[in-house]
mmCIF file of C-alpha atoms in Angstrom:
data_model
loop_
_atom_site.group_PDB
_atom_site.id
_atom_site.type_symbol
_atom_site.label_atom_id
_atom_site.label_comp_id
_atom_site.label_asym_id
_atom_site.label_seq_id
_atom_site.Cartn_x
_atom_site.Cartn_y
_atom_site.Cartn_z
ATOM 1 C CA MET A 1 8.559 24.680 53.079
ATOM 2 C CA ASP A 2 4.948 23.719 52.254
ATOM 3 C CA LYS A 3 4.991 26.514 49.535
ATOM 4 C CA ILE A 4 8.158 25.047 47.917
ATOM 5 C CA LYS A 5 6.734 21.487 47.923
ATOM 6 C CA GLN A 6 3.416 22.794 46.320
ATOM 7 C CA GLU A 7 5.283 24.514 43.595
ATOM 8 C CA GLN A 8 7.432 21.388 42.919
ATOM 9 C CA LYS A 9 4.355 19.284 42.582
ATOM 10 C CA ARG A 10 2.785 21.879 40.259
ATOM 11 C CA ILE A 11 5.958 21.942 38.210
ATOM 12 C CA GLU A 12 6.044 18.051 38.102
ATOM 13 C CA LYS A 13 2.397 18.023 36.905
ATOM 14 C CA LEU A 14 3.042 20.662 34.192
ATOM 15 C CA VAL A 15 6.111 18.687 33.011
ATOM 16 C CA GLN A 16 3.910 15.504 32.924
ATOM 17 C CA GLN A 17 1.274 17.387 30.931
ATOM 18 C CA ASP A 18 3.856 18.620 28.455
ATOM 19 C CA ASN A 19 5.203 14.988 28.057
ATOM 20 C CA ASN A 20 1.652 13.734 27.525
ATOM 21 C CA ASN A 21 0.983 16.489 24.867
ATOM 22 C CA ALA A 22 4.206 15.687 23.108
ATOM 23 C CA ASP A 23 3.212 12.049 22.982
ATOM 24 C CA LYS A 24 -0.220 12.978 21.441
ATOM 25 C CA ILE A 25 1.410 15.279 18.938
ATOM 26 C CA ALA A 26 3.897 12.569 17.939
ATOM 27 C CA GLY A 27 0.941 10.204 17.404
ATOM 28 C CA PHE A 28 -0.860 12.808 15.253
ATOM 29 C CA TYR A 29 2.372 13.321 13.228
ATOM 30 C CA SER A 30 2.765 9.602 12.637
ATOM 31 C CA GLN A 31 -0.819 9.237 11.600
ATOM 32 C CA ALA A 32 -0.556 12.189 9.257
ATOM 33 C CA MET A 33 2.650 10.706 7.675
ATOM 34 C CA THR A 34 0.935 7.427 7.106
ATOM 35 C CA ILE A 35 -1.966 9.132 5.455
ATOM 36 C CA VAL A 36 0.462 11.067 3.194
ATOM 37 C CA SER A 37 2.346 7.904 2.329
ATOM 38 C CA ASN A 38 -0.743 5.991 1.579
ATOM 39 C CA ASN A 39 -1.976 8.827 -0.607
ATOM 40 C CA LEU A 40 1.346 9.074 -2.495
ATOM 41 C CA ASN A 41 1.437 5.283 -3.073
ATOM 42 C CA GLU A 42 -2.263 5.385 -4.434
ATOM 43 C CA PHE A 43 -1.331 8.319 -6.678
ATOM 44 C CA PHE A 44 1.714 6.446 -7.999
ATOM 45 C CA PHE A 45 -0.320 3.362 -8.595
ATOM 46 C CA HIS A 46 -3.107 5.231 -10.515
ATOM 47 C CA TYR A 47 -0.543 7.343 -12.522
ATOM 48 C CA ALA A 48 1.274 4.140 -13.391
ATOM 49 C CA VAL A 49 -1.958 2.463 -14.564
ATOM 50 C CA ASP A 50 -3.209 5.567 -16.541
ATOM 51 C CA ASN A 51 0.151 5.783 -18.392
ATOM 52 C CA HIS A 52 0.708 2.121 -18.841
ATOM 53 C CA LEU A 53 3.863 2.084 -16.578
ATOM 54 C CA SER A 54 4.823 -0.056 -13.657
ATOM 55 C CA VAL A 55 4.805 1.574 -10.148
ATOM 56 C CA GLY A 56 8.660 0.882 -10.132
ATOM 57 C CA GLN A 57 8.946 3.040 -13.229
ATOM 58 C CA VAL A 58 6.954 5.844 -11.786
ATOM 59 C CA SER A 59 8.972 5.685 -8.534
ATOM 60 C CA LYS A 60 12.269 5.829 -10.402
ATOM 61 C CA ASP A 61 11.030 8.985 -12.165
ATOM 62 C CA VAL A 62 10.755 10.861 -8.696
ATOM 63 C CA SER A 63 13.881 12.992 -8.670
ATOM 64 C CA THR A 64 16.082 13.974 -5.622
ATOM 65 C CA TRP A 65 14.593 17.415 -5.882
ATOM 66 C CA ASP A 66 11.092 15.992 -5.512
ATOM 67 C CA VAL A 67 12.013 14.055 -2.420
ATOM 68 C CA GLN A 68 13.850 17.146 -1.073
ATOM 69 C CA GLN A 69 10.784 19.379 -1.557
ATOM 70 C CA PHE A 70 8.525 16.810 0.028
ATOM 71 C CA HIS A 71 10.816 16.680 3.134
ATOM 72 C CA LEU A 72 10.950 20.513 3.416
ATOM 73 C CA SER A 73 7.142 20.767 3.213
ATOM 74 C CA ILE A 74 6.647 18.369 6.103
ATOM 75 C CA HIS A 75 9.343 19.823 8.457
#
């Protein structure tokens, strides 16, 4: 019986470690997406200024294909 309880505790510990790792990875992913979003917004802003456009005009020029390609690249 002691062996079974030891194994159960070990399994519980490993599952908890997996959960902690998943939380860390989700946090890293969220941070990365924030950085990407900030960089895209900055790019749009500079592109708009350089081309005498509003940020809204630049954003409208982003096609559905562009958005799909972006989503494919991050998943």
